[in-house]
Short mmCIF file of C-alpha atoms in Angstrom, two decimals:
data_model
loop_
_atom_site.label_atom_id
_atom_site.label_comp_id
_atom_site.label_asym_id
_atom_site.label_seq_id
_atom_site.Cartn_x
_atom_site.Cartn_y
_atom_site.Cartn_z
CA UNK D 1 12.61 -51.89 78.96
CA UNK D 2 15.71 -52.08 80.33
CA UNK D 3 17.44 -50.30 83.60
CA UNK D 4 20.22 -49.22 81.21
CA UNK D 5 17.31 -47.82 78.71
CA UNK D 6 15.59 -46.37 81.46
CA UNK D 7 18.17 -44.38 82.78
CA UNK D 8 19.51 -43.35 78.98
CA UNK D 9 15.61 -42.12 78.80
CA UNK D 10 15.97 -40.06 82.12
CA UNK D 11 18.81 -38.40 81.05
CA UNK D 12 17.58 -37.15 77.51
CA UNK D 13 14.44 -36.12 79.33
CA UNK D 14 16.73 -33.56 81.50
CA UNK D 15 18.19 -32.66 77.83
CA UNK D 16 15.14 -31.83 77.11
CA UNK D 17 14.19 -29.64 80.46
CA UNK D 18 16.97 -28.02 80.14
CA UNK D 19 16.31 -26.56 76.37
CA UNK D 20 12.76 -25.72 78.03
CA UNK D 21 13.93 -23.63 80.68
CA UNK D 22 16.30 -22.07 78.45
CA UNK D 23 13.34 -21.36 76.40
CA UNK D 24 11.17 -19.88 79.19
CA UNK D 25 14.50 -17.74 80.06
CA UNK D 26 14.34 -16.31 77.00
CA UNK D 27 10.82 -15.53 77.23
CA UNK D 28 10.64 -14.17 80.50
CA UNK D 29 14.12 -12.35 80.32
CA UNK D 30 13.53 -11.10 76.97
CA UNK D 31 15.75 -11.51 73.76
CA UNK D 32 18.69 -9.14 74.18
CA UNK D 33 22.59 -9.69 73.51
CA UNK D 34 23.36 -10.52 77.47
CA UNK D 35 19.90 -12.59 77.93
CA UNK D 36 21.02 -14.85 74.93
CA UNK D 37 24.92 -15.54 76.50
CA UNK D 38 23.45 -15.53 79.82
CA UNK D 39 20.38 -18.24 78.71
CA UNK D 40 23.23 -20.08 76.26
CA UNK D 41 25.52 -20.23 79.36
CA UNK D 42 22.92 -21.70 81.22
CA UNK D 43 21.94 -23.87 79.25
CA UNK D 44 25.04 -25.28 78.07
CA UNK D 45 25.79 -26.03 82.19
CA UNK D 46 22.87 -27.75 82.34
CA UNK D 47 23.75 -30.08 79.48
CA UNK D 48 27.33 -30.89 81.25
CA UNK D 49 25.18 -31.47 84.44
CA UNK D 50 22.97 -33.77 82.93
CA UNK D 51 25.65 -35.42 80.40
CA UNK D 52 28.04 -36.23 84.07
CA UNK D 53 25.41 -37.47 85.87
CA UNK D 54 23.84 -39.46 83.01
CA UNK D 55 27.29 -41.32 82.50
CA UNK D 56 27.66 -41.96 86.15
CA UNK D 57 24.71 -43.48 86.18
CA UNK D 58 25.11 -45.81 83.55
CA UNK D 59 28.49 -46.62 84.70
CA UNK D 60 26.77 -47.66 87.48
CA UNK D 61 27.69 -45.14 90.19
CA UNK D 62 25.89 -46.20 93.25
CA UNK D 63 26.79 -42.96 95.04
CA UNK D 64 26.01 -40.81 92.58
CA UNK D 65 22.31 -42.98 92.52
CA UNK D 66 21.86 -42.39 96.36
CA UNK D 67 23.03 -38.79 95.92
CA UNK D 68 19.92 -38.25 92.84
CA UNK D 69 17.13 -39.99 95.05
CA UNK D 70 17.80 -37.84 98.06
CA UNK D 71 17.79 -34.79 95.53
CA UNK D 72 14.82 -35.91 93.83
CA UNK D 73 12.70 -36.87 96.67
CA UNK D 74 13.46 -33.29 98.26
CA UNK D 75 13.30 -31.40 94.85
CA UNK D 76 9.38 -33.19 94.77
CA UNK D 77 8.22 -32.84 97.82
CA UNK D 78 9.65 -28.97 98.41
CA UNK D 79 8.73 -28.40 94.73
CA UNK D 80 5.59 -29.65 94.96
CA UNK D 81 4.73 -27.29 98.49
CA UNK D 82 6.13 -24.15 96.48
CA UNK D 83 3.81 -25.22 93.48
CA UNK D 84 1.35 -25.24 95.87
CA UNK D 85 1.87 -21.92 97.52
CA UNK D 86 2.55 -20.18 93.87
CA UNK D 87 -1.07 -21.65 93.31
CA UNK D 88 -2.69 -20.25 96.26
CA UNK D 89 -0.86 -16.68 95.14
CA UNK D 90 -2.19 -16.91 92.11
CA UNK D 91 -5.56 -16.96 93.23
CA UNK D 92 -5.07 -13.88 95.15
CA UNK D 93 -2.97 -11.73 92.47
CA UNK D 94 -4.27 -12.97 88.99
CA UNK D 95 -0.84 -12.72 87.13
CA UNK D 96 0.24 -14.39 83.92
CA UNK D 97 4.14 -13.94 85.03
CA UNK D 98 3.33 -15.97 87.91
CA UNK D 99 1.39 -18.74 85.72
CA UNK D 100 4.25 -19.09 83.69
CA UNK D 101 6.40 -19.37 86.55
CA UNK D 102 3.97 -21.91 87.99
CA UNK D 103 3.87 -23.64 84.77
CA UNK D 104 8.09 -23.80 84.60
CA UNK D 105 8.27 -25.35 88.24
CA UNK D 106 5.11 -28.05 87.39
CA UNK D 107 8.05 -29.48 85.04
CA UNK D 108 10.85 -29.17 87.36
CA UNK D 109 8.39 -31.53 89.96
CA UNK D 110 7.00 -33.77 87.55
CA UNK D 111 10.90 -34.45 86.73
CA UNK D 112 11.92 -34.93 89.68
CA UNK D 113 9.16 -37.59 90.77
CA UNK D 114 9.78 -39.41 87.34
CA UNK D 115 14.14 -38.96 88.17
CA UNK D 116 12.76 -40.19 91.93
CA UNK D 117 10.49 -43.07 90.53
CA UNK D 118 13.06 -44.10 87.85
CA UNK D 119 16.22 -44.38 90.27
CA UNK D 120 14.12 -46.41 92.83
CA UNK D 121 12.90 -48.75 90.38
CA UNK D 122 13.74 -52.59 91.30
CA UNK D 123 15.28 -52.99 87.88
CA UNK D 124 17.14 -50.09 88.36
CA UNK D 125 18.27 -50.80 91.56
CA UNK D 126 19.36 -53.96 90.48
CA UNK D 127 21.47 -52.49 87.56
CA UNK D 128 23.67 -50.99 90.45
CA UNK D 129 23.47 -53.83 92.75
#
């Protein structure tokens, strides 16, 4: 696989976070006129996020590379400690609203090591090089 194909990859896997958290919005907002503009808002934000970044990156924006890997490798290892704590609440409290919500931020780190993992990869790195 390519680094162009890798990155094009990355990017419609934030598509599709994006359409899950507007998903898990919905469900843990509920379905009402405001929660719908308010989750179709957000969601459409996040697609212009990810839709600038993506094309940055394939246009080969070193900065904007450098500025991804410092937010990835933060966004894992602080998301992965807050995963951690939610777990160790969870064992005290017993709540299916905090599962879910433990459930929801287990996506945002697993993205974030594979945004982390793609950006540093040698063929990657070599695409902006």
């Amino acid at each position: 696989m390519t680094a162009r194909q890798k990155l094009e990859n990355l990017t419609h896997s934030w598509y599709g976070v994006a359409v899950f958290g507007a998903i898990c919005a919905l469900f843990e907002g509920g379905i009402g006129f405001f929660s719908l503009l308010r989750t179709g808002f957000g969601m459409l934000v996040s697609f212009l996020v990810t839709f600038f970044l993506g094309r940055r990156l394939l246009a080969k924006s070193s900065f904007w590379r450098f500025v991804l890997v410092v937010f990835a490798g933060f966004g894992t290892v602080f998301g992965s400690l807050g995963v951690a704590r939610g777990a160790w609440q969870f064992m005290h409290e017993w709540s299916f609203g905090l599962l879910f919500q433990l459930g929801v931020a287990l996506v945002a780190v697993v993205m974030n090591a594979k945004s982390f993992r793609v950006l540093t990869d040698s063929s990657v790195k070599a695409y902006f090089g």
